[in-house]
C-alpha cells in the first residue's frame, strides 16, 4: 500500500470519526433537552394536581362545613416535606447571604433546589464527556491529548450554546413556566444564575481545550482565541458578567450592574453569533432561540406597559374631550410615620389583580431607565366618572384650604387632583377586588416603600423636599402585575408572619379571606393568626385602617393579631384596636409550635420579612410541623 493511499484511508477514518462525533453530540443534546423538558413537565403535573386537590378541599367544605381536627397528609409526602422540600441546605441559612471576608456571595438553595442543581450540573458534565474516543496514529489530530482537547472543546462549546434558551427563558418576567409550575420568580432567578455559571464554565472549558489543541504543535500566538476577535469579545463579555453578578457587587450599585449586564449580554451574544456564523456550525439555532426568547419577553413587557399606562380609548378618539379624557398612569406620594413612603398609583385601565402579586414601577422624573418591583398593598377598581360625580359635591368646600399647599398647580388641575386624592382615601374602605370589564374603568393601588438606597432613597428625598407631591402627582410607568397567588383560603388554619414592610404581602391575602367570608364565597379558613414584627410604635399607623375593617373577626375570635415592637423597651403587653402589642422579638419556633398545637384542620404558614425571620420560620416549620404544615415564603431575593 502506498503512502498516499494510507493517508487517504486515515483521512477517511478521521472524517468518519468526526461524523460519529457529530451524531454523538446530537444524541447528547437531544437527551439533555428531553430531561429538561421532562423535569418541567413533571413539576407542572405535580403543581396542577396539588392545585386540583386544594380546589377539591374547597368544594368538600360546602358539603361538610365542619373541618376535621387534624389534616393528615400521606406519610411519604410528610417525610419529603420535612426532610427535603422545606429545610435549608445547611442549618437555617437560606435567605441569609453567604459572607466570606465581608463579601456577600449570595444565598444558598434549599435541599430540594440543591438536588435539582446538582443533577443539572452532573448531567452537563457527563454529557460533555461521554462518547469521546481517540484514534491512534491520527495524521490530522496528532497525539491523544490533542484529540481529547479538540473533542472536549467542541462538545463544551456546543453545550454552552445549547444552554442559552434555558438561560434566557429562566430570566424572563413573562415566563410561562411560572404559571405552569407555581414557582416564584426568585426561584427561577436562582436557577438562571446557576445555568449562567454552567454556561460560563463550559465556555472557559471550550477556550482552554481549544488552546491546548492548537498549541499542541504550534506557537502560543496561533491559539484560536487570538485569531477570532469575536470569540474573544464574547469571552470578555462573559467574564465581566460573571464578576458583576457576584451578590456583593450587585447590591453595591444595582442600577450600574443592570446596565453593564445588558451591555455584556449584547457583546456575548453578538460575538457568539458571528463566531458560530463564521465556523458554519449547527449551533446557530440555539443562539437564535435564546435571542427569540429574550425578544419575546421584551415585546410582551412593552405591550403590557402600553396597555396598562395608556388609555386605549385614545386610539379611538378622533376629537377627544379633554374633560373626559383619562390620564396616563400617575403616582401620588406621601410620607408616613417611620420614614416610609405611601405611593397611591392610578392607572387608566382595569387589572385582574390577585393577592401576593407585585408590579414594576418607574418614575421618569426620578430615573427614566430604572424599574423596580414593589408588592401591591391594596387594590381597587372603580368607574372614574362615577367617582368624580360622587365626590364632587362634598369636595368643593375644601379646595380653597388646599390652594396654599399646591401653589404650583393651576386651579383646574388642583380641583381634579383633590377629587382623586379624596377618592383614594375613600378607596381604603373597599375590601373586595372587583373586575369591571367595561370601558372607562380605572384602577388604584397602594404601595408602601421603605427607602434603602438608589431609587427608593431618591423617591424619599423627593417627597420630603416637595410635600405638594401628595396633590400634584408624578407621571409613572407601571408594568404588571406579576407573581404567584397561593390559595390560603383552602386551609382551615392560616398563620401569616410579616416583618416591617412585609405587611404589604399579608394585607391583600387577609382582605381576600375577609371578602370571601363576607360575601359567602367558598372558604375553608376558620382561623387567621397574624404576627407582625416592627421596629417602632409609629409603624402601627400603617395598618390602622385595616384594624378597623377587621374588627368583626377580631371580636369573634376567628382572627388574632400579635404585633411585636423590636427596637423599643416597654414592660408587658397592651391592646391596640383589637391587636395584642408586645415588646421584643418573636421566637419563631414558639410561634409555629403554638399554631400547630391550636390548629383546626390543615395549617399553612406564610412569611414575608427579613432574611433572619424567614430562615428561622422555615427551620421551625421543618422541625415542628412534622411534614404536616404547608410553608410559603415570599422572599423577593433578586
Coordinates of C-alpha atoms in Angstrom, one line a residue:
X1 CA 0.0 0.0 0.0
X2 CA 1.4 3.4 -1.0
X3 CA 1.8 6.3 1.4
X4 CA -0.8 8.3 -0.4
X5 CA -3.4 5.5 -0.1
X6 CA -2.6 5.0 3.5
X7 CA -3.0 8.7 4.2
X8 CA -6.3 8.7 2.3
X9 CA -7.6 5.8 4.4
X10 CA -6.6 7.7 7.6
X11 CA -8.4 10.8 6.3
X12 CA -11.5 8.8 5.6
X13 CA -11.3 7.3 9.1
X14 CA -10.9 10.8 10.6
X15 CA -13.9 12.0 8.6
X16 CA -15.9 9.0 9.7
X17 CA -14.9 9.6 13.3
X18 CA -15.8 13.3 13.0
X19 CA -19.3 12.4 11.7
X20 CA -19.7 9.9 14.5
X21 CA -18.7 12.6 17.0
X22 CA -21.3 14.9 15.5
X23 CA -24.0 12.2 15.8
X24 CA -23.0 11.6 19.4
X25 CA -23.2 15.3 20.2
X26 CA -26.6 15.4 18.6
X27 CA -27.7 12.5 20.8
X28 CA -26.4 14.2 23.9
X29 CA -28.1 17.5 23.2
X30 CA -31.4 15.5 22.5
X31 CA -31.0 13.7 25.8
X32 CA -30.3 17.0 27.5
X33 CA -33.4 18.8 26.3
X34 CA -35.5 15.7 26.9
X35 CA -34.5 15.6 30.5
X36 CA -35.0 19.3 30.9
X37 CA -38.5 19.2 29.3
X38 CA -39.4 16.1 31.3
X39 CA -38.4 17.8 34.5
X40 CA -40.6 20.8 34.0
X41 CA -43.4 18.6 32.7
X42 CA -43.4 16.6 35.9
X43 CA -43.2 19.7 38.0
X44 CA -46.2 21.1 36.1
X45 CA -48.2 18.0 36.6
X46 CA -47.4 18.0 40.3
X47 CA -48.4 21.6 40.7
X48 CA -51.6 21.2 38.8
X49 CA -52.6 18.1 40.7
X50 CA -51.8 19.9 44.0
X51 CA -53.9 22.9 42.9
X52 CA -56.7 20.5 42.0
X53 CA -56.5 18.8 45.4
X54 CA -56.8 22.2 47.2
X55 CA -59.8 23.1 45.0
X56 CA -61.5 19.8 45.8
X57 CA -60.9 20.6 49.5
X58 CA -62.8 23.8 49.0
X59 CA -65.7 22.0 47.2
X60 CA -65.9 19.5 50.0
X61 CA -66.2 22.3 52.5
X62 CA -69.6 23.2 51.1
X63 CA -70.9 19.8 52.0
X64 CA -69.1 19.4 55.3
X65 CA -68.6 22.9 56.7
X66 CA -67.1 21.4 59.9
X67 CA -63.4 20.7 59.4
X68 CA -61.5 17.7 60.7
X69 CA -59.5 18.4 63.8
X70 CA -56.2 17.4 62.1
X71 CA -55.5 17.0 58.4
X72 CA -53.0 14.2 57.9
X73 CA -51.0 14.1 54.6
X74 CA -49.6 10.9 53.2
X75 CA -46.7 9.5 55.2
X76 CA -44.2 9.7 52.3
X77 CA -45.4 13.3 51.5
X78 CA -44.8 14.3 55.1
X79 CA -41.4 12.7 55.1
X80 CA -40.2 14.6 51.9
X81 CA -41.7 17.8 53.1
X82 CA -40.0 17.6 56.5
X83 CA -36.6 16.5 55.3
X84 CA -36.2 17.6 51.7
X85 CA -38.7 20.2 50.5
X86 CA -38.8 22.7 53.3
X87 CA -35.4 22.7 55.1
X88 CA -32.5 24.8 54.1
X89 CA -29.4 23.1 52.7
X90 CA -27.4 23.6 55.9
X91 CA -28.8 24.6 59.3
X92 CA -31.2 27.6 58.7
X93 CA -29.2 29.6 56.1
X94 CA -31.3 30.1 53.0
X95 CA -32.2 33.8 52.7
X96 CA -29.3 34.9 54.7
X97 CA -26.4 35.7 52.3
X98 CA -23.2 33.6 52.4
X99 CA -20.5 36.0 53.5
X100 CA -16.7 35.4 53.2
X101 CA -14.3 38.1 54.3
X102 CA -17.2 40.6 54.5
X103 CA -18.1 39.9 50.8
X104 CA -21.6 38.6 50.1
X105 CA -21.7 35.7 47.6
X106 CA -25.5 35.3 47.6
X107 CA -27.9 32.9 49.1
X108 CA -27.9 29.1 49.4
X109 CA -30.7 27.0 47.8
X110 CA -32.9 24.7 49.8
X111 CA -32.3 21.0 49.9
X112 CA -34.7 20.2 47.1
X113 CA -33.3 23.0 45.0
X114 CA -29.8 21.8 45.7
X115 CA -30.7 18.3 44.4
X116 CA -32.0 19.8 41.2
X117 CA -28.9 22.0 40.8
X118 CA -26.6 19.1 41.5
X119 CA -28.4 16.8 39.0
X120 CA -28.3 19.6 36.4
X121 CA -24.6 20.2 36.8
X122 CA -23.8 16.5 36.8
X123 CA -25.9 16.0 33.7
X124 CA -23.9 18.7 31.9
X125 CA -20.6 17.3 33.0
X126 CA -21.5 13.7 31.9
X127 CA -22.9 14.8 28.5
X128 CA -19.8 16.9 27.8
X129 CA -17.6 13.9 28.3
X130 CA -19.5 10.8 27.1
X131 CA -18.7 9.3 23.8
X132 CA -15.3 10.9 23.2
X133 CA -12.9 8.5 21.5
X134 CA -9.4 8.8 20.0
X135 CA -7.7 7.2 17.0
X136 CA -4.1 6.0 17.3
X137 CA -1.6 7.4 14.8
X138 CA -4.0 10.1 13.7
X139 CA -2.3 12.1 11.0
X140 CA -4.7 15.0 11.3
X141 CA -5.0 15.3 15.0
X142 CA -1.6 14.3 16.3
X143 CA -1.4 12.9 19.8
X144 CA -4.0 11.7 22.3
X145 CA -4.0 15.0 24.2
X146 CA -4.7 17.0 21.1
X147 CA -7.6 14.7 20.1
X148 CA -9.2 14.8 23.5
X149 CA -8.8 18.6 23.7
X150 CA -10.4 19.0 20.3
X151 CA -13.4 16.9 21.1
X152 CA -13.9 18.2 24.6
X153 CA -13.6 21.8 23.3
X154 CA -16.2 21.1 20.6
X155 CA -18.6 19.4 23.0
X156 CA -18.4 22.0 25.7
X157 CA -18.9 24.7 23.1
X158 CA -22.0 23.0 21.8
X159 CA -23.5 22.7 25.3
X160 CA -22.6 26.3 26.2
X161 CA -24.9 27.3 23.3
X162 CA -27.4 24.5 24.0
X163 CA -28.0 26.1 27.5
X164 CA -28.7 29.5 26.1
X165 CA -32.5 29.1 25.5
X166 CA -32.9 27.8 29.1
X167 CA -30.7 30.7 30.4
X168 CA -32.8 33.3 28.7
X169 CA -36.1 31.6 29.5
X170 CA -35.5 31.4 33.2
X171 CA -34.6 35.1 33.4
X172 CA -37.8 36.5 31.7
X173 CA -40.5 38.2 33.7
X174 CA -43.2 36.8 31.3
X175 CA -42.1 33.2 31.9
X176 CA -44.9 30.8 31.2
X177 CA -43.2 28.3 33.4
X178 CA -44.0 30.5 36.5
X179 CA -47.7 29.9 35.8
X180 CA -47.3 26.2 34.9
X181 CA -45.0 25.2 37.8
X182 CA -46.2 27.6 40.5
X183 CA -42.7 28.6 41.4
X184 CA -42.0 32.1 42.3
X185 CA -39.8 34.4 40.1
X186 CA -37.0 34.3 42.7
X187 CA -36.7 30.5 42.3
X188 CA -36.3 30.9 38.5
X189 CA -33.9 33.7 39.1
X190 CA -31.8 31.5 41.3
X191 CA -31.9 28.7 38.6
X192 CA -31.0 31.4 36.0
X193 CA -27.8 32.2 38.0
X194 CA -26.8 28.6 38.2
X195 CA -27.4 28.0 34.5
X196 CA -25.3 31.1 33.8
X197 CA -22.4 29.7 35.9
X198 CA -22.6 26.4 34.0
X199 CA -22.5 28.3 30.7
X200 CA -19.5 30.3 31.9
X201 CA -17.6 27.1 32.9
X202 CA -18.4 25.4 29.6
X203 CA -17.2 28.5 27.7
X204 CA -14.0 28.6 29.7
X205 CA -13.5 24.8 29.1
X206 CA -14.1 25.4 25.4
X207 CA -11.5 28.2 25.3
X208 CA -8.9 26.2 27.3
X209 CA -9.5 23.0 25.4
X210 CA -9.1 24.6 22.0
X211 CA -6.0 26.4 23.4
X212 CA -4.4 23.1 24.3
X213 CA -5.4 21.6 21.0
X214 CA -4.0 24.5 19.0
X215 CA -0.7 24.8 20.9
X216 CA -0.1 21.0 20.9
X217 CA 2.0 21.5 17.7
X218 CA 2.1 25.3 17.2
X219 CA 3.2 28.5 19.0
X220 CA 1.0 30.3 21.6
X221 CA 0.1 33.1 19.2
X222 CA -1.7 30.8 16.9
X223 CA -4.3 30.0 19.6
X224 CA -7.7 30.3 18.0
X225 CA -8.9 32.8 20.7
X226 CA -6.4 35.4 19.4
X227 CA -7.2 34.6 15.8
X228 CA -11.0 35.1 16.5
X229 CA -11.7 38.6 17.8
X230 CA -15.4 37.9 18.0
X231 CA -14.9 34.9 20.2
X232 CA -12.5 36.9 22.3
X233 CA -15.2 39.7 22.7
X234 CA -17.8 37.1 23.7
X235 CA -15.4 35.6 26.3
X236 CA -14.6 39.1 27.8
X237 CA -18.3 39.9 28.0
X238 CA -19.0 36.6 29.8
X239 CA -16.1 37.2 32.3
X240 CA -17.4 40.7 33.1
X241 CA -20.9 39.4 33.5
X242 CA -19.7 36.7 36.0
X243 CA -17.7 39.2 38.1
X244 CA -20.5 41.7 38.1
X245 CA -23.1 39.1 39.1
X246 CA -21.5 38.5 42.5
X247 CA -24.1 39.4 45.1
X248 CA -21.8 41.9 46.9
X249 CA -21.1 43.8 43.6
X250 CA -24.7 43.6 42.5
X251 CA -26.1 45.2 45.7
X252 CA -23.5 47.9 45.9
X253 CA -24.9 49.6 42.7
X254 CA -27.7 47.6 41.3
X255 CA -28.6 50.2 38.5
X256 CA -25.0 50.2 37.3
X257 CA -24.9 46.4 37.4
X258 CA -28.1 46.2 35.3
X259 CA -26.8 48.5 32.6
X260 CA -23.4 46.7 32.4
X261 CA -25.1 43.3 32.5
X262 CA -27.2 44.2 29.5
X263 CA -24.3 45.6 27.6
X264 CA -22.2 42.5 28.3
X265 CA -25.1 40.2 27.3
X266 CA -25.3 42.0 24.0
X267 CA -21.5 41.7 23.5
X268 CA -21.6 38.0 24.3
X269 CA -24.5 37.2 22.0
X270 CA -23.2 39.2 19.1
X271 CA -19.7 37.8 19.5
X272 CA -21.0 34.2 19.7
X273 CA -23.3 34.7 16.7
X274 CA -20.6 35.9 14.5
X275 CA -18.2 33.3 15.8
X276 CA -20.6 30.5 15.1
X277 CA -21.6 32.0 11.8
X278 CA -18.0 32.0 10.6
X279 CA -17.5 28.5 11.7
X280 CA -20.7 27.4 9.9
X281 CA -21.8 25.1 12.7
X282 CA -25.2 23.9 13.7
X283 CA -25.3 25.8 17.0
X284 CA -26.6 28.9 15.4
X285 CA -30.2 27.7 16.2
X286 CA -29.5 27.8 19.9
X287 CA -28.4 31.4 19.8
X288 CA -31.4 32.4 17.6
X289 CA -33.7 30.6 20.1
X290 CA -32.1 32.4 23.0
X291 CA -32.4 35.8 21.2
X292 CA -36.0 34.9 20.3
X293 CA -37.0 34.2 23.9
X294 CA -35.3 37.4 25.1
X295 CA -37.0 39.4 22.3
X296 CA -40.4 37.9 23.1
X297 CA -40.1 38.8 26.8
X298 CA -39.2 42.4 25.9
X299 CA -42.0 42.8 23.4
X300 CA -44.6 41.4 25.9
X301 CA -43.2 43.8 28.6
X302 CA -43.6 46.7 26.2
X303 CA -47.1 45.7 25.3
X304 CA -48.1 45.3 28.9
X305 CA -46.7 48.7 29.8
X306 CA -48.6 50.3 26.8
X307 CA -51.9 48.6 27.7
X308 CA -51.6 49.4 31.4
X309 CA -50.4 53.0 31.3
X310 CA -52.1 54.5 28.2
X311 CA -55.9 54.6 27.9
X312 CA -56.9 52.5 25.0
X313 CA -59.8 54.9 24.3
X314 CA -57.2 57.4 23.0
X315 CA -56.8 55.1 20.0
X316 CA -60.5 55.6 19.0
X317 CA -61.0 59.2 20.0
X318 CA -60.6 61.4 16.9
X319 CA -61.7 64.6 18.8
X320 CA -61.3 63.6 22.4
X321 CA -62.9 65.7 25.1
X322 CA -60.2 66.9 27.5
X323 CA -62.6 66.8 30.4
X324 CA -63.4 63.1 29.9
X325 CA -60.0 62.0 28.6
X326 CA -58.4 59.7 31.1
X327 CA -54.8 60.4 32.1
X328 CA -51.8 58.2 31.9
X329 CA -50.6 56.5 35.0
X330 CA -49.8 58.8 37.9
X331 CA -48.4 58.3 41.4
X332 CA -49.3 60.3 44.5
X333 CA -46.5 60.2 47.1
X334 CA -46.9 60.7 50.9
X335 CA -44.5 60.3 53.8
X336 CA -46.0 58.1 56.5
X337 CA -44.6 57.5 60.0
X338 CA -41.3 55.7 60.4
X339 CA -39.9 57.3 57.2
X340 CA -41.8 55.2 54.8
X341 CA -43.5 56.4 51.5
X342 CA -47.0 55.5 50.6
X343 CA -47.5 55.5 46.8
X344 CA -51.0 55.7 45.6
X345 CA -50.8 54.8 41.9
X346 CA -53.7 55.4 39.4
X347 CA -53.7 53.6 36.1
X348 CA -56.3 54.2 33.4
X349 CA -57.1 50.6 32.8
X350 CA -58.5 47.7 34.8
X351 CA -56.5 44.8 36.1
X352 CA -57.1 41.2 37.0
X353 CA -55.2 41.6 40.3
X354 CA -54.7 38.8 42.8
X355 CA -53.2 38.8 46.3
X356 CA -49.4 38.3 46.5
X357 CA -48.7 40.0 43.2
X358 CA -46.3 42.8 42.6
X359 CA -45.6 45.5 40.0
X360 CA -42.6 47.1 38.5
X361 CA -42.8 50.9 38.7
X362 CA -40.7 53.5 37.1
X363 CA -40.9 57.3 37.7
X364 CA -39.2 59.0 34.7
X365 CA -38.6 62.2 36.7
X366 CA -36.5 60.2 39.2
X367 CA -34.8 57.8 36.8
X368 CA -36.1 57.1 33.4
X369 CA -34.2 53.8 32.9
X370 CA -35.0 52.3 36.3
X371 CA -37.9 49.9 37.0
X372 CA -38.2 48.3 40.5
X373 CA -40.6 45.7 41.9
X374 CA -43.0 46.5 44.7
X375 CA -45.7 44.4 46.4
X376 CA -49.2 45.7 45.9
X377 CA -50.7 46.5 49.4
X378 CA -54.2 47.4 48.3
X379 CA -56.1 47.5 45.0
X380 CA -59.4 48.7 43.8
X381 CA -61.2 49.3 40.5
X382 CA -63.9 51.9 40.1
X383 CA -65.6 53.9 37.3
X384 CA -63.8 57.2 37.3
X385 CA -66.8 59.3 36.1
X386 CA -68.9 57.8 38.9
X387 CA -66.1 58.6 41.4
X388 CA -65.8 62.2 40.3
X389 CA -69.6 62.7 40.3
X390 CA -69.9 61.1 43.7
X391 CA -67.1 63.1 45.3
X392 CA -67.7 66.4 43.5
X393 CA -70.3 67.7 45.9
X394 CA -68.5 67.1 49.2
X395 CA -65.1 68.2 47.9
X396 CA -65.7 71.7 46.6
X397 CA -65.6 73.2 50.1
X398 CA -62.0 72.1 50.7
X399 CA -60.4 73.4 47.5
X400 CA -59.5 76.8 48.9
X401 CA -57.8 75.3 52.0
X402 CA -55.5 73.2 49.8
X403 CA -54.6 76.1 47.5
X404 CA -51.7 77.2 49.6
X405 CA -50.2 73.7 49.6
X406 CA -50.4 73.4 45.8
X407 CA -49.1 76.7 44.7
X408 CA -47.5 75.4 41.6
X409 CA -50.7 73.8 40.2
X410 CA -53.4 75.7 38.3
X411 CA -56.9 75.8 39.8
X412 CA -58.5 73.2 37.4
X413 CA -55.6 70.7 37.9
X414 CA -55.8 71.3 41.7
X415 CA -59.5 70.6 41.7
X416 CA -59.2 67.4 39.7
X417 CA -56.3 66.2 41.8
X418 CA -58.1 67.0 45.0
X419 CA -61.1 64.9 43.9
X420 CA -58.8 62.0 43.0
X421 CA -56.9 62.2 46.3
X422 CA -60.1 62.1 48.3
X423 CA -61.3 59.2 46.2
X424 CA -58.1 57.3 47.1
X425 CA -58.8 57.9 50.8
X426 CA -62.4 56.6 50.3
X427 CA -61.0 53.5 48.5
X428 CA -59.4 52.3 51.7
X429 CA -62.8 51.3 52.9
X430 CA -63.2 48.9 49.9
X431 CA -62.3 45.4 50.9
X432 CA -63.0 43.5 47.8
X433 CA -61.3 43.0 44.4
X434 CA -63.8 43.8 41.7
X435 CA -63.3 43.0 38.0
X436 CA -65.0 45.6 35.7
X437 CA -64.5 44.8 32.0
X438 CA -66.3 47.7 30.5
X439 CA -64.5 50.7 29.0
X440 CA -63.7 53.6 31.3
X441 CA -62.6 51.6 34.2
X442 CA -59.6 52.9 36.1
X443 CA -57.5 51.2 38.8
X444 CA -56.0 52.5 42.0
X445 CA -53.5 50.5 44.1
X446 CA -51.3 51.3 47.0
X447 CA -47.6 50.6 47.6
X448 CA -45.7 51.1 50.8
X449 CA -42.0 51.6 50.3
X450 CA -39.2 51.8 52.9
X451 CA -36.3 53.8 51.5
X452 CA -33.0 52.0 51.3
X453 CA -30.5 53.1 48.6
X454 CA -30.7 54.1 45.0
X455 CA -34.2 54.7 43.6
X456 CA -36.1 54.4 46.9
X457 CA -33.7 56.9 48.5
X458 CA -34.3 59.4 45.7
X459 CA -38.0 58.8 46.0
X460 CA -38.0 59.6 49.7
X461 CA -35.8 62.6 49.3
X462 CA -38.1 63.9 46.5
X463 CA -41.3 63.7 48.6
X464 CA -39.7 65.2 51.7
X465 CA -38.5 68.2 49.6
X466 CA -41.8 68.5 47.8
X467 CA -44.7 68.0 50.2
X468 CA -47.1 69.1 47.4
X469 CA -46.5 65.8 45.6
X470 CA -49.5 64.4 47.5
X471 CA -51.7 66.7 45.4
X472 CA -49.6 67.1 42.3
X473 CA -48.8 63.6 41.0
X474 CA -45.8 62.4 39.1
X475 CA -46.0 60.5 35.9
X476 CA -45.3 56.8 36.3
X477 CA -44.8 53.8 34.2
X478 CA -46.3 50.6 35.7
X479 CA -45.6 47.0 34.5
X480 CA -47.5 44.1 35.8
X481 CA -49.0 42.6 37.8
X482 CA -46.6 39.7 38.3
X483 CA -46.4 36.9 40.8
X484 CA -48.0 33.7 42.0
X485 CA -51.1 33.6 44.2
X486 CA -51.2 30.9 46.9
X487 CA -54.7 29.6 47.9
X488 CA -54.6 30.3 51.6
X489 CA -58.4 30.0 51.6
X490 CA -58.0 26.3 51.0
X491 CA -56.6 25.7 54.5
X492 CA -58.6 25.7 57.8
X493 CA -55.8 27.5 59.8
X494 CA -53.6 30.3 58.4
X495 CA -50.6 31.7 60.1
X496 CA -49.2 34.8 58.4
X497 CA -45.8 36.3 59.6
X498 CA -44.5 39.6 58.4
X499 CA -41.6 41.9 59.2
X500 CA -41.8 45.7 58.5
X501 CA -43.0 46.4 55.0
X502 CA -43.5 42.7 54.5
X503 CA -47.0 43.5 55.8
X504 CA -47.8 44.6 52.2
X505 CA -47.7 41.0 51.2
X506 CA -50.0 39.9 54.0
X507 CA -52.8 42.5 53.8
X508 CA -54.1 41.5 50.4
X509 CA -54.5 37.9 51.5
X510 CA -56.3 38.8 54.7
X511 CA -58.5 41.2 52.6
X512 CA -59.3 38.3 50.2
X513 CA -60.1 36.0 53.1
X514 CA -62.4 38.6 54.6
X515 CA -64.1 39.2 51.2
X516 CA -64.8 35.5 50.8
X517 CA -66.2 35.3 54.4
X518 CA -68.4 38.4 54.0
X519 CA -69.8 37.5 50.6
X520 CA -70.4 33.9 51.3
X521 CA -67.8 32.6 48.7
X522 CA -66.1 29.3 49.1
X523 CA -63.8 29.5 52.1
X524 CA -62.2 26.8 54.2
X525 CA -60.3 29.1 56.6
X526 CA -61.6 29.1 60.2
X527 CA -58.5 30.6 62.0
X528 CA -56.3 33.5 61.0
X529 CA -53.3 34.5 63.1
X530 CA -51.1 37.4 62.1
X531 CA -47.6 38.0 63.5
X532 CA -46.1 41.4 62.6
X533 CA -42.7 42.5 63.8
X534 CA -41.9 46.2 63.6
X535 CA -39.1 48.5 64.8
X536 CA -41.1 51.3 66.3
X537 CA -44.6 52.0 67.6
X538 CA -45.2 54.7 65.0
X539 CA -45.4 51.9 62.3
X540 CA -48.7 50.8 63.8
X541 CA -50.4 53.6 61.8
X542 CA -49.6 51.7 58.6
X543 CA -52.4 49.2 59.4
X544 CA -54.8 51.3 61.4
X545 CA -57.5 51.4 58.6
X546 CA -57.3 47.7 58.3
X547 CA -57.7 47.1 62.0
X548 CA -60.9 49.0 61.8
X549 CA -62.1 46.8 58.9
X550 CA -61.1 43.6 60.7
X551 CA -62.9 44.4 63.9
X552 CA -65.6 41.8 63.3
X553 CA -63.4 38.7 63.0
X554 CA -61.1 40.1 65.8
X555 CA -64.1 40.4 68.2
X556 CA -65.4 37.0 67.2
X557 CA -62.0 35.3 67.9
X558 CA -61.6 33.9 64.4
X559 CA -58.7 36.2 63.8
X560 CA -55.8 37.1 66.1
X561 CA -53.1 39.7 65.7
X562 CA -49.8 39.9 67.6
X563 CA -47.6 42.8 66.9
X564 CA -44.0 42.8 68.2
X565 CA -42.1 46.1 68.6
X566 CA -38.4 45.1 68.5
X567 CA -36.4 48.3 69.0
X568 CA -38.2 49.8 72.0
X569 CA -38.3 48.5 75.6
X570 CA -41.6 48.5 77.3
X571 CA -43.0 46.3 80.1
X572 CA -45.9 43.9 79.5
X573 CA -48.3 44.0 76.6
X574 CA -51.1 46.2 75.5
X575 CA -54.1 46.1 73.3
X576 CA -54.4 48.4 70.2
X577 CA -57.7 48.3 68.4
X578 CA -58.1 44.5 68.7
X579 CA -54.4 43.7 68.3
X580 CA -52.0 42.5 71.0
X581 CA -48.9 44.7 71.1
X582 CA -45.8 43.2 72.7
X583 CA -42.3 44.4 73.1
X584 CA -39.4 42.3 72.0
X585 CA -38.7 39.8 69.1
X586 CA -41.0 36.9 68.3
X587 CA -39.5 33.5 68.7
X588 CA -40.4 31.7 65.5
X589 CA -40.2 28.2 67.0
X590 CA -42.7 29.2 69.8
X591 CA -45.0 30.9 67.3
X592 CA -45.1 27.8 65.0
X593 CA -45.5 25.4 67.9
X594 CA -48.5 27.4 69.1
X595 CA -50.0 27.4 65.7
X596 CA -49.5 23.6 65.3
X597 CA -51.0 23.0 68.7
X598 CA -54.1 25.1 68.2
X599 CA -54.7 24.4 64.5
X600 CA -58.0 23.2 63.2
X601 CA -57.6 21.1 60.1
X602 CA -54.8 21.9 57.6
X603 CA -52.3 24.6 58.5
X604 CA -50.4 26.9 56.1
X605 CA -47.6 29.2 57.2
X606 CA -46.8 32.2 55.1
X607 CA -43.9 34.6 55.8
X608 CA -42.6 37.8 54.3
X609 CA -39.9 39.5 56.3
X610 CA -36.2 39.8 56.9
X611 CA -33.7 37.1 56.0
X612 CA -33.4 36.0 59.6
X613 CA -37.1 35.9 60.2
X614 CA -37.7 33.9 57.0
X615 CA -34.9 31.4 57.8
X616 CA -36.0 30.9 61.4
X617 CA -39.6 30.3 60.3
X618 CA -38.5 27.8 57.7
X619 CA -36.5 25.9 60.3
X620 CA -39.3 25.9 62.8
X621 CA -41.9 24.7 60.3
X622 CA -39.5 21.9 59.2
X623 CA -38.8 20.8 62.8
X624 CA -42.1 21.4 64.5
X625 CA -44.6 20.9 61.6
X626 CA -43.6 17.2 61.2
X627 CA -44.2 17.5 57.5
X628 CA -47.9 18.3 58.0
X629 CA -47.7 22.1 57.6
X630 CA -47.6 23.8 54.3
X631 CA -44.9 26.6 54.0
X632 CA -45.0 29.6 51.7
X633 CA -42.1 32.1 51.6
X634 CA -42.2 35.5 49.9
X635 CA -38.5 36.3 49.8
X636 CA -38.0 38.6 46.8
X637 CA -34.3 37.9 46.8
X638 CA -33.4 39.4 43.4

